[in-house]
Coordinates of C-alpha atoms and ligand atoms in Angstrom, one line a residue:
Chain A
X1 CA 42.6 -28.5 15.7
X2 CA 43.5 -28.7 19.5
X3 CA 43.6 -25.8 21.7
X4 CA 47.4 -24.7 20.8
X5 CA 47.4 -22.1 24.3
X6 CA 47.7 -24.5 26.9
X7 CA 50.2 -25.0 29.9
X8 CA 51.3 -28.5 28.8
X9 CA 55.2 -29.8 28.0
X10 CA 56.6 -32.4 27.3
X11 CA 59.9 -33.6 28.8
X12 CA 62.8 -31.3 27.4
X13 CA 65.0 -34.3 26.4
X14 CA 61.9 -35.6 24.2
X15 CA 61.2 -32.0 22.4
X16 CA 65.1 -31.9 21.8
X17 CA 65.0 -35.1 20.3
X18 CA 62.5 -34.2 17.5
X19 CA 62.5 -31.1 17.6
X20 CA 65.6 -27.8 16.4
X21 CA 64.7 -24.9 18.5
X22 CA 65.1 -21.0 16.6
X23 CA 65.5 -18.5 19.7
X24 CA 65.5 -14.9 19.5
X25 CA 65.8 -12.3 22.1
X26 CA 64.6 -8.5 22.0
X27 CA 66.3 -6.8 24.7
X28 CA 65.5 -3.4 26.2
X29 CA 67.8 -1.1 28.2
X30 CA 66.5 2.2 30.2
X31 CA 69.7 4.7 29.4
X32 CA 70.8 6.5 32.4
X33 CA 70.6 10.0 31.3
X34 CA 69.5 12.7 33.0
X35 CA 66.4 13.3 31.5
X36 CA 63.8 11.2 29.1
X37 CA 64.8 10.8 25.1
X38 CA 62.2 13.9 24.0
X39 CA 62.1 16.5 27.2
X40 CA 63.8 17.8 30.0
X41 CA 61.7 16.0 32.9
X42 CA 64.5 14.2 35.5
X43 CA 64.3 10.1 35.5
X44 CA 65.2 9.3 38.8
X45 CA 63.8 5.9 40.1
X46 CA 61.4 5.5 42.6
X47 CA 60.4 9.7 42.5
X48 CA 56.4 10.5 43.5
X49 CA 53.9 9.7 41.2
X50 CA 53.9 12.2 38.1
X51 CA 56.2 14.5 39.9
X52 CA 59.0 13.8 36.6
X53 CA 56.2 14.9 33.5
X54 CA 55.3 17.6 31.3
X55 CA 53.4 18.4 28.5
X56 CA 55.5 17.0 26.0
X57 CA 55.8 13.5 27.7
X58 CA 51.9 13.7 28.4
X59 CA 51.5 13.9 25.5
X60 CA 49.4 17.4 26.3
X61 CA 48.3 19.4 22.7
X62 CA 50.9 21.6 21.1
X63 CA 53.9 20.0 22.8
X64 CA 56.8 19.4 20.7
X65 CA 59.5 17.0 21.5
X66 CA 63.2 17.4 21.1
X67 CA 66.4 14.8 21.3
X68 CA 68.0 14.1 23.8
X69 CA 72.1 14.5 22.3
X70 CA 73.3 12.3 25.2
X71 CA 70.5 9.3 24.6
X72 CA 71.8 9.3 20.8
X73 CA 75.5 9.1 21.8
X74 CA 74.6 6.1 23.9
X75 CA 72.5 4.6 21.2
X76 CA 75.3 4.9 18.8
X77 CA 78.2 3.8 21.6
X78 CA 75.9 0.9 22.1
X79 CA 76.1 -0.1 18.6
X80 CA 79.4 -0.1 17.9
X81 CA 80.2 -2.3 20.8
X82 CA 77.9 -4.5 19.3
X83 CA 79.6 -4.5 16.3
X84 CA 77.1 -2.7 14.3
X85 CA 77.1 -0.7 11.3
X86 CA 75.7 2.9 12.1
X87 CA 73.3 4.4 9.9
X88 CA 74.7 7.7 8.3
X89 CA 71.0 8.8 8.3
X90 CA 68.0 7.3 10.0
X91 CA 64.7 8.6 11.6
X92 CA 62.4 8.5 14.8
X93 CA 58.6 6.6 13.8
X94 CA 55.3 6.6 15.8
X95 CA 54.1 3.7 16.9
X96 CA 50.4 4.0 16.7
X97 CA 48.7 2.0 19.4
X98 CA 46.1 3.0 22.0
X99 CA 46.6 1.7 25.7
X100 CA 46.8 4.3 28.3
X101 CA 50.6 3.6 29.1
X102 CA 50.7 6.2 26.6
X103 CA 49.3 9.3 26.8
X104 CA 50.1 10.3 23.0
X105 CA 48.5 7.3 21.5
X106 CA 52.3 6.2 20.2
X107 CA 55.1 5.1 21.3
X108 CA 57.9 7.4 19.9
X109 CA 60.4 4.3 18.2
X110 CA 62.1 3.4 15.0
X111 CA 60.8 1.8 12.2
X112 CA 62.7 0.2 8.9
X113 CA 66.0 3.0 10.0
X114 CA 67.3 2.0 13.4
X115 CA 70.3 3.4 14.1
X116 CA 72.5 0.7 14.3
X117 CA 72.2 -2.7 12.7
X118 CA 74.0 -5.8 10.9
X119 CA 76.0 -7.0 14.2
X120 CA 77.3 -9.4 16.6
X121 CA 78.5 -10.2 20.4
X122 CA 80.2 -13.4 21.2
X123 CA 79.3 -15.2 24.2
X124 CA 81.2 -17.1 26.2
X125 CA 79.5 -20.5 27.6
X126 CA 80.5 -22.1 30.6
X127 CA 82.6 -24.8 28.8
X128 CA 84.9 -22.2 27.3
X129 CA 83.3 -22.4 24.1
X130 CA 81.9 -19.4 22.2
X131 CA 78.8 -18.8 20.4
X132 CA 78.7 -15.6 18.2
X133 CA 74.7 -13.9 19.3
X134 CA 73.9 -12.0 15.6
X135 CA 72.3 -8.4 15.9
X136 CA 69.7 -8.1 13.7
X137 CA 69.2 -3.9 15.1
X138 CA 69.4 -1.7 18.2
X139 CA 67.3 0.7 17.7
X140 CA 65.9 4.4 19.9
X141 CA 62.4 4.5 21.6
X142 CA 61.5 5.5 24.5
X143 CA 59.6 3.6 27.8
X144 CA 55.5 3.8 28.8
X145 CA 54.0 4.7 31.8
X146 CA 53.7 2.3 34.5
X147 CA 49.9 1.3 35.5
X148 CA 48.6 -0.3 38.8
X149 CA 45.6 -2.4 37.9
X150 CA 43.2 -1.6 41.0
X151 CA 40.4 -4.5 41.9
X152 CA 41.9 -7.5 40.5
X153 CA 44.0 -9.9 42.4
X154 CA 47.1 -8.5 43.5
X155 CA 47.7 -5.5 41.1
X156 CA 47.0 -7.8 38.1
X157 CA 44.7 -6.9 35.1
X158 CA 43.0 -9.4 35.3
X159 CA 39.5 -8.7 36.8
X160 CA 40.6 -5.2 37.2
X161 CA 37.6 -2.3 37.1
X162 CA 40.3 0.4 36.5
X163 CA 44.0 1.4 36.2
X164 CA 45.8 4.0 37.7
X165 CA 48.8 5.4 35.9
X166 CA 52.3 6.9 37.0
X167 CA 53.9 8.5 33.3
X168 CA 57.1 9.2 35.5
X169 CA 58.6 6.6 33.3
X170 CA 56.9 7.1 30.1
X171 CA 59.6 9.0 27.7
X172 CA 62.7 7.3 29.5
X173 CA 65.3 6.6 26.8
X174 CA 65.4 3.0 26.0
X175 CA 67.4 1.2 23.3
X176 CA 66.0 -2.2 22.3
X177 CA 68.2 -4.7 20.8
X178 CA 67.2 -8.0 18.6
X179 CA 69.1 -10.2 17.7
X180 CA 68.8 -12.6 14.5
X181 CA 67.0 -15.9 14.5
X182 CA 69.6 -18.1 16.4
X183 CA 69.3 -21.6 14.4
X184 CA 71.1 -24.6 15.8
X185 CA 71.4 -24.3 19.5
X186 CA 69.9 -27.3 19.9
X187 CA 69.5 -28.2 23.5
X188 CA 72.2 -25.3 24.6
X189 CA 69.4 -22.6 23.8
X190 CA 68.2 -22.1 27.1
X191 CA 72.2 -21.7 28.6
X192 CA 72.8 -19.5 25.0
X193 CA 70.0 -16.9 26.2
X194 CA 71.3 -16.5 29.5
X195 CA 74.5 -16.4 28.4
X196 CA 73.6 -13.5 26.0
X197 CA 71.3 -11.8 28.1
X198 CA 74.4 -11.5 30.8
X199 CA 77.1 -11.1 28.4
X200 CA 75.0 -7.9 27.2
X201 CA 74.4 -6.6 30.5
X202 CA 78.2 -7.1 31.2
X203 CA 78.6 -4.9 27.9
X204 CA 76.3 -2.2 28.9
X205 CA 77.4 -1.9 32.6
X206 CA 81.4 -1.6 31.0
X207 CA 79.8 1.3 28.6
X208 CA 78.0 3.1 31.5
X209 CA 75.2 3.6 29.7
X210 CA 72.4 1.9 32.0
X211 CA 72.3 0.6 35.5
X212 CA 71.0 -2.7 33.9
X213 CA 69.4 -3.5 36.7
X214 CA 66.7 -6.3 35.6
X215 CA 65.2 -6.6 39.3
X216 CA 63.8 -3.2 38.5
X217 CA 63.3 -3.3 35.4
X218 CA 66.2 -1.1 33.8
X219 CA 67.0 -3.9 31.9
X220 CA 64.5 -6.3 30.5
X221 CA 64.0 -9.2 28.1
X222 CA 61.3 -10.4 25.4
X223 CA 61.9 -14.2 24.4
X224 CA 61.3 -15.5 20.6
X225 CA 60.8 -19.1 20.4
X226 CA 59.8 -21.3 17.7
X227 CA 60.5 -25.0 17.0
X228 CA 60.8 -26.9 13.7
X229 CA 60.9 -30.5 13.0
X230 CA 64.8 -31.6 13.7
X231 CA 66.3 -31.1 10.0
X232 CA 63.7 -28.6 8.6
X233 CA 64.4 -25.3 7.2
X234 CA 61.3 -23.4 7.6
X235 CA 60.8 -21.6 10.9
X236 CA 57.9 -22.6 12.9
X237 CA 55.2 -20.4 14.6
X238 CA 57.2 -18.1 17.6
X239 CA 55.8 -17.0 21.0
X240 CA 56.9 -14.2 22.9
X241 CA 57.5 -14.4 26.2
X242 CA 57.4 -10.8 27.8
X243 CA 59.2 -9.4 30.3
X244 CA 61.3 -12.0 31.7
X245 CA 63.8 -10.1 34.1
X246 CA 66.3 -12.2 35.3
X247 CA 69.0 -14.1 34.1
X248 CA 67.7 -17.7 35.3
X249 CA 64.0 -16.7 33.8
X250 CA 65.4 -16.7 30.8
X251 CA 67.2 -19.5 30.9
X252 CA 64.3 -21.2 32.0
X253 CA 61.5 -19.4 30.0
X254 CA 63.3 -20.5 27.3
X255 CA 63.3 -24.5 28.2
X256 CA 59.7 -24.1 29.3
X257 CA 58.9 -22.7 25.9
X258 CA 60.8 -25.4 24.2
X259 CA 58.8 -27.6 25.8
X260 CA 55.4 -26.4 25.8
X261 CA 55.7 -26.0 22.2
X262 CA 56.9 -29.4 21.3
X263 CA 54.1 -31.0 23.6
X264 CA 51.6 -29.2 20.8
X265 CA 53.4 -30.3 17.9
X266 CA 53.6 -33.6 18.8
X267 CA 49.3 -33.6 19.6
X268 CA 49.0 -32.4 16.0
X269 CA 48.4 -29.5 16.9
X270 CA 49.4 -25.4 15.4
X271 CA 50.9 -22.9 17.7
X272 CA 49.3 -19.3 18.2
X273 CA 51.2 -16.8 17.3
X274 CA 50.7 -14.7 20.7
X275 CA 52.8 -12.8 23.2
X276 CA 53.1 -15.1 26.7
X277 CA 53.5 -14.0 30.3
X278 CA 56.4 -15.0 32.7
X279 CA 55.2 -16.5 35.9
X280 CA 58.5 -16.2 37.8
X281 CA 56.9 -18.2 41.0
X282 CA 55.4 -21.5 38.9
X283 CA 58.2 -21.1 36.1
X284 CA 56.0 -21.5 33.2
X285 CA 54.1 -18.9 30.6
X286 CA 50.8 -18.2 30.1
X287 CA 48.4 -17.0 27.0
X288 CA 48.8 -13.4 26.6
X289 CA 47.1 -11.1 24.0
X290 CA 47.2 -12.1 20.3
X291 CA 49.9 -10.8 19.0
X292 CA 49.8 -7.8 16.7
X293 CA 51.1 -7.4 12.9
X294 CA 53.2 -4.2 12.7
X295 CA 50.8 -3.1 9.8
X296 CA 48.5 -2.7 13.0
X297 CA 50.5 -0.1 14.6
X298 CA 50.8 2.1 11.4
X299 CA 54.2 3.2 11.8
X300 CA 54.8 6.4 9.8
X301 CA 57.9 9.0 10.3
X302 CA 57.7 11.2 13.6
X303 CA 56.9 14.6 12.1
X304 CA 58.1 16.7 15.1
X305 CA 61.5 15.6 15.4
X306 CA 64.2 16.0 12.1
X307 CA 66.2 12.9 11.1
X308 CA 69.5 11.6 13.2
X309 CA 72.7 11.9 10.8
X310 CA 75.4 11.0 13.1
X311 CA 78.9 12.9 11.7
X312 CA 81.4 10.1 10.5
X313 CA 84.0 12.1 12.3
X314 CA 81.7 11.3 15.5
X315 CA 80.8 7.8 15.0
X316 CA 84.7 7.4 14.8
X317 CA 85.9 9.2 18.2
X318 CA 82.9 7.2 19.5
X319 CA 83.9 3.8 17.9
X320 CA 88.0 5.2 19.8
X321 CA 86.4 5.8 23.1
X322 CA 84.8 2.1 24.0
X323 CA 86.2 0.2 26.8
X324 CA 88.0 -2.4 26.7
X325 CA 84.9 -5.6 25.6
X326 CA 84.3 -7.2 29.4
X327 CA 85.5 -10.9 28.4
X328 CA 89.0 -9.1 26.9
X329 CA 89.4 -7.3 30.3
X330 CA 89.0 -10.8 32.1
X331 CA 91.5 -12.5 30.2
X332 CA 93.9 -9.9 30.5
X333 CA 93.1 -9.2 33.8
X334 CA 93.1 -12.8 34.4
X335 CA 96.8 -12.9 32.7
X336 CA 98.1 -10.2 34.8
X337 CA 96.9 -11.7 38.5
X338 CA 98.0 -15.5 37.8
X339 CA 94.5 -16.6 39.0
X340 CA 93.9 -19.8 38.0
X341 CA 90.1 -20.8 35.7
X342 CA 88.7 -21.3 38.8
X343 CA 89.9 -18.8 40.9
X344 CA 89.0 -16.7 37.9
X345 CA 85.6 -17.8 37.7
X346 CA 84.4 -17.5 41.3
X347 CA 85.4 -13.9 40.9
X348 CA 83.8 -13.0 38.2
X349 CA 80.6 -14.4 39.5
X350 CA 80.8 -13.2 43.0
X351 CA 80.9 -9.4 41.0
X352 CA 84.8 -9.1 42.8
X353 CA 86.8 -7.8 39.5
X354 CA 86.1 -4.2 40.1
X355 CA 86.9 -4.1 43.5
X356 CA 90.0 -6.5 43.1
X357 CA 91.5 -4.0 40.6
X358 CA 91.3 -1.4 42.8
X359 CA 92.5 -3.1 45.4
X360 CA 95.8 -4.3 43.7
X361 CA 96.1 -0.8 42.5
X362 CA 96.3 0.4 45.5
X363 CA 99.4 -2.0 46.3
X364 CA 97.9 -5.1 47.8
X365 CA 98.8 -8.5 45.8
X366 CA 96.3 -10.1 43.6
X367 CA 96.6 -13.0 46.1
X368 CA 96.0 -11.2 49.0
X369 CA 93.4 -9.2 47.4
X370 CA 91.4 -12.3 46.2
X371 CA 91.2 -13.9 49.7
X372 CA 90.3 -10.8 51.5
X373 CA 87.4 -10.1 49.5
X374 CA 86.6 -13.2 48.5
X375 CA 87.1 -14.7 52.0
X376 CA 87.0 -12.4 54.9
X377 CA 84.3 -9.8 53.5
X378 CA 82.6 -12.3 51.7
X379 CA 81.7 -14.0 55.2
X380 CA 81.0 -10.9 56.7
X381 CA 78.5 -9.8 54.1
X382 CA 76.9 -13.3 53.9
X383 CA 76.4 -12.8 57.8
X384 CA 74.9 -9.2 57.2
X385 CA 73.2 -10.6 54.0
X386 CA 74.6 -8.6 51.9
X387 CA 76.5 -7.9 48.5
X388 CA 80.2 -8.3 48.8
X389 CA 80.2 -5.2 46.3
X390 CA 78.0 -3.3 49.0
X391 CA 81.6 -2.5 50.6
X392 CA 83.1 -1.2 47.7
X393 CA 83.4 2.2 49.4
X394 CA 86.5 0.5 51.7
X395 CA 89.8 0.6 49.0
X396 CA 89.1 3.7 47.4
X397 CA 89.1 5.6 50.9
X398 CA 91.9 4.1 52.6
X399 CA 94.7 6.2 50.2
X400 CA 97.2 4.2 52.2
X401 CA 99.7 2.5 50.4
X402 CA 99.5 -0.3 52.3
X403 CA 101.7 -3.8 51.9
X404 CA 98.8 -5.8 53.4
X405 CA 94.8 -5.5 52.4
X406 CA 93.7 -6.2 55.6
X407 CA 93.7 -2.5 56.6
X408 CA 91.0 -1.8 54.6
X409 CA 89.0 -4.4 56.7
X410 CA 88.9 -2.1 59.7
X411 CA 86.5 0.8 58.3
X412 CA 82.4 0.6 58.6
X413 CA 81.0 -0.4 55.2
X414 CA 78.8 2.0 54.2
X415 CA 75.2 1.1 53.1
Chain B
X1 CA 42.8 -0.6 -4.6
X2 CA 40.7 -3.1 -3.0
X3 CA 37.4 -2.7 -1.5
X4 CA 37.2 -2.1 2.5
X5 CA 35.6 -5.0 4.0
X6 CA 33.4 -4.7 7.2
X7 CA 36.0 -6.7 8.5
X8 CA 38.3 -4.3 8.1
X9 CA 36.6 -1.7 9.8
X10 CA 35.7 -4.0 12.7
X11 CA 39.3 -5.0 12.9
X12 CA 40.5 -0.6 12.9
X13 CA 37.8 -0.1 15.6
X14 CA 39.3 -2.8 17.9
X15 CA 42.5 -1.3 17.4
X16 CA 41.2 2.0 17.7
X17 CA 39.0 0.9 21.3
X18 CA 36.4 1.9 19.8
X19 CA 32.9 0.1 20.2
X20 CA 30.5 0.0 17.5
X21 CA 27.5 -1.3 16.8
X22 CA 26.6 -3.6 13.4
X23 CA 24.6 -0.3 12.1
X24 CA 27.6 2.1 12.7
X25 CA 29.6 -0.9 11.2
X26 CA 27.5 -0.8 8.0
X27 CA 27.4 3.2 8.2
X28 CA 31.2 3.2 8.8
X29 CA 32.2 0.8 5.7
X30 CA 29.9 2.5 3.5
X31 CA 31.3 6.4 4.4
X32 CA 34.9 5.1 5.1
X33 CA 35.0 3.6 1.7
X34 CA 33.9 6.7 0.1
X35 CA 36.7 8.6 1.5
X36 CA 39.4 6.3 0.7
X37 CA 38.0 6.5 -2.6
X38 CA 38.7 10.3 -2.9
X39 CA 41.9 10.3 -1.2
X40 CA 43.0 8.0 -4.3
X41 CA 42.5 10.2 -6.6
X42 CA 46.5 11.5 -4.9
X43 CA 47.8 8.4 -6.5
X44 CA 47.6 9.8 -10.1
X45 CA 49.4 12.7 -9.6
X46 CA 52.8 12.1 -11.3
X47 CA 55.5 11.1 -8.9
X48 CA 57.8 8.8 -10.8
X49 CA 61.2 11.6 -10.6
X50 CA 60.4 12.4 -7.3
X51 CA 62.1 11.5 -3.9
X52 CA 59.5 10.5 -1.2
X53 CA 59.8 13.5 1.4
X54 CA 58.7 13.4 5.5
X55 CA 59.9 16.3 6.8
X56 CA 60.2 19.8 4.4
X57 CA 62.8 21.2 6.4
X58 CA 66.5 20.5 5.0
X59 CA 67.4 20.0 8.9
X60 CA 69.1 16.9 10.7
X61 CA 70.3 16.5 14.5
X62 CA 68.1 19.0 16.1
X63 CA 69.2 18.1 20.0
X64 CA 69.3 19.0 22.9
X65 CA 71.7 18.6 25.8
X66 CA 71.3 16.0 28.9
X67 CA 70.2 18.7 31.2
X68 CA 67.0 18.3 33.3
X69 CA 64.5 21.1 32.8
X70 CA 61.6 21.8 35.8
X71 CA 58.3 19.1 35.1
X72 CA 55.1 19.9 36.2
X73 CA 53.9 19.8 39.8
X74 CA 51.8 16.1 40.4
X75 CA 49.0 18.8 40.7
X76 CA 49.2 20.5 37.9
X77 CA 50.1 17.4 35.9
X78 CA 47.3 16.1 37.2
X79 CA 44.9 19.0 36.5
X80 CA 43.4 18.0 33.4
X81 CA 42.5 14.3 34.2
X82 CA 38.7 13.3 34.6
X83 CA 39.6 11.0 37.1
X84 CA 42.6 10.5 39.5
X85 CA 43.3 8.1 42.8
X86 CA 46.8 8.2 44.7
X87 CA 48.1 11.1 42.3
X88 CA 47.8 8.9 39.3
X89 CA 45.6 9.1 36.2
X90 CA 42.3 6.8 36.9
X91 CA 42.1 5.2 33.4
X92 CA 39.1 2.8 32.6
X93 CA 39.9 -0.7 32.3
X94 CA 41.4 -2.1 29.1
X95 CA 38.9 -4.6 27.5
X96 CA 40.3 -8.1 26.6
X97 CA 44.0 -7.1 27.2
X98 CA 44.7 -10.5 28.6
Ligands
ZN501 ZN1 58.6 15.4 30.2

């Protein structure tokens, strides 16, 4: 049987051609609460090293962890705008795996009972069309340490001769969320899983629930791909790419995948089932470890924490208190300005919506507003290199209710 | 119940980081198995009418609220640790993790 972990692809048209793709994506999200899912330690980025622990999130003897009310509100919020059922009764599981990332031995997750399941999100592709992204579960678990691998080349493990561990992270709340098999994307799949991944991060930003920041890792993406022969029924042998952390690595982990997997098809040769690393610089994936069965991690129910029965009553003020879903707010918004697709578009992308509201609100015309920000500030931040949304401090403090937007032009941004 | 293998227990060790040798292998299959063996006896006691049960307390939603609580100090965190560099844990290198 040939080597089935190698670097080699085939061009995407040919792979497409005999080939169906079957994507799935596991997303995780780092909540922004106050403090980690199971103690009372702060998770603010970017603090000293172990500065943000204690014994229960080291994991030290006799420790006992207790729920965060606030992470389990999200979870459920999260669900619901996801069009999930919730579970009326559900409960934490350990993870059993040993890997210094974790100082308990176990990752503190769900197991068969996640607390929301069975749902959907439709995406909106660049053509207008929509694909409906099924949710297979979104479930609670918490985020590892974060380890420096000392002698090898550039912080990799590779070559290593030890690891030094920061567990500041380890215990932030983290929802994952999987979706179902997608079947029949065909050559869309790599624009589908961008699509999602930003249509979810659109979601979640709307919710307030996470910074979603995928540059540092608040948000972060796992991609499932498997190919069968065009017309088959039976899934092939998946990869999983980890870690893939921005919108155009997905897209493009996901062709590169499509690819590499076709070209060992085609040889005659059997994929390995096997997690994959991202190489963001050379755009392609590499052999990771061998991929584990769950039986290997030996989940069992968390002892030292009682099961989740989220109130009906609850769930429902919840389920009352969403926002209003990020592509409905376009439209209306959208609607409301007289912007035309395009207009609309370049908006959207250049992150302007928020800032546009406000500005209208405060008594400028949608008109005016567009070209100021999207015109005026928008060269003036490209010359600072900067975010147009970096001045977002000017509307809200000029209380002014001025006829004309270019007032707000004449204070500092703030950085 | 079927037999552990050698395999098996080769396969729990890895999992486990643990290294052993093919003697602590055969010691290990041959002790392990013996155990197991007792431990099945618990599969005759008569469970048909009864639920399966993790936690004996009738309690549910045991929370707290979002409010951060003092950590450690980095040195006190760090106190225990047989090893540390830059005020993290030094950790030996993971075998065959990539
Ligand atoms: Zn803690």
């Amino acid at each position: 049987m040939t080597q089935a972990t190698t670097e080699a692809t085939v061009p995407y048209e040919e792979a497409l051609a005999a080939y169906d793709p079957v994507l799935g994506l596991e997303v995780h999200v780092e909540l922004n609460t106050a403090t980690k899912m199971f103690c009372g330690c702060a998770t603010t980025f970017g603090a000293q090293p172990n500065s943000q622990v204690c014994p229960v999130c080291l994991g030290l003897p006799g420790a006992l962890p207790v729920v965060n009310e606030k992470g389990v509100e999200s979870a459920i919020r999260i669900g619901l705008a996801l069009n999930c059922e919730i579970a009326p009764w559900c409960r934490f599981a350990r993870k059993n795996y040993f890997y210094p990332d974790m100082p308990k031995n176990f990752q503190t997750s769900q197991y068969d009972e996640p607390i929301a399941f069975d749902g959907h999100l439709d995406v909106e592709l660049d053509d207008g069309t929509t694909y409906r992204v099924l949710i297979e579960r979104a479930h609670m678990e918490e985020d590892t340490g974060k380890s420096t691998h000392v002698g090898g080349a550039t912080g990799r493990i590779h070559g290593a001769t030890h690891s030094l561990v920061d567990y500041n992270r380890a215990g932030i709340p983290l929802i994952e969320i999987v979706t179902k098999p997608m079947v029949g994307a065909g050559e869309r799949a790599p624009e589908i899983a961008r699509a999602y991944v930003a249509t979810l991060r659109d979601l979640l930003a709307a919710l307030g629930v996470s910074d979603v920041r995928m540059e540092q890792g608040s948000m972060r993406c796992d991609v499932n791909l498997s190919l069968m022969p065009t017309g088959a029924d039976r899934f092939g042998t998946r990869s999983e790419t980890k870690n893939v952390n921005s919108l155009r690595s997905v897209e493009r982990a996901v062709r590169f995948e499509i690819q590499r997997h076709a070209a060992i098809l085609a040889s005659g040769g059997s994929v390995t089932q096997e997690t994959r690393h991202w190489h963001e610089d050379t755009g392609i994936t590499t052999s990771g470890r061998e991929k584990s069965d769950a039986e290997d991690y030996r989940y069992f129910p968390e002892p030292d924490l009682v099961p989740i029965a989220p109130a009906a009553d609850w769930v429902e003020r919840l389920r009352e208190s969403l926002p209003e879903p990020p592509a409905a707010r376009r439209r209306r918004l959208q609607g409301e300005w007289g912007y035309a697709d395009l207009e609309m578009r370049d908006v959207v992308n250049a992150g302007l919506l928020d800032l546009i509201e406000e500005t209208v609100a405060a008594g400028a015309s949608p008109a005016g507003a567009r070209k100021w920000w999207s015109g005026e500030i928008a060269r003036r931040a490209n010359a600072d290199g900067r975010d147009v949304p970096a001045y977002a401090a000017a509307p809200r403090r000029d209380p002014r209710p001025c006829g004309g937007v270019g007032v707000v032009g004449h204070q500092r941004p703030t950085q | 119940m079927s037999e552990l293998t050698r395999a098996d227990v080769a396969h729990l060790a890895g999992l486990a980081r643990i290294d052993l040798s093919d003697a602590e292998l055969d010691k290990m299959v041959g002790e392990l198995g013996i155990i197991l063996e007792s431990v099945a006896t618990v599969q005759n006691a008569p469970i048909a009418d009864v639920e399966p049960m993790s936690h004996p307390m009738p309690l549910v939603n045991v929370t707290r609220a979002d409010v951060v609580r003092a950590s450690l100090t980095p040195e006190q965190a760090l106190a225990g640790a047989p090893e540390q560099d830059q005020q993290r844990f030094s950790v030996p290198r993971i075998l065959d993790a990539e």
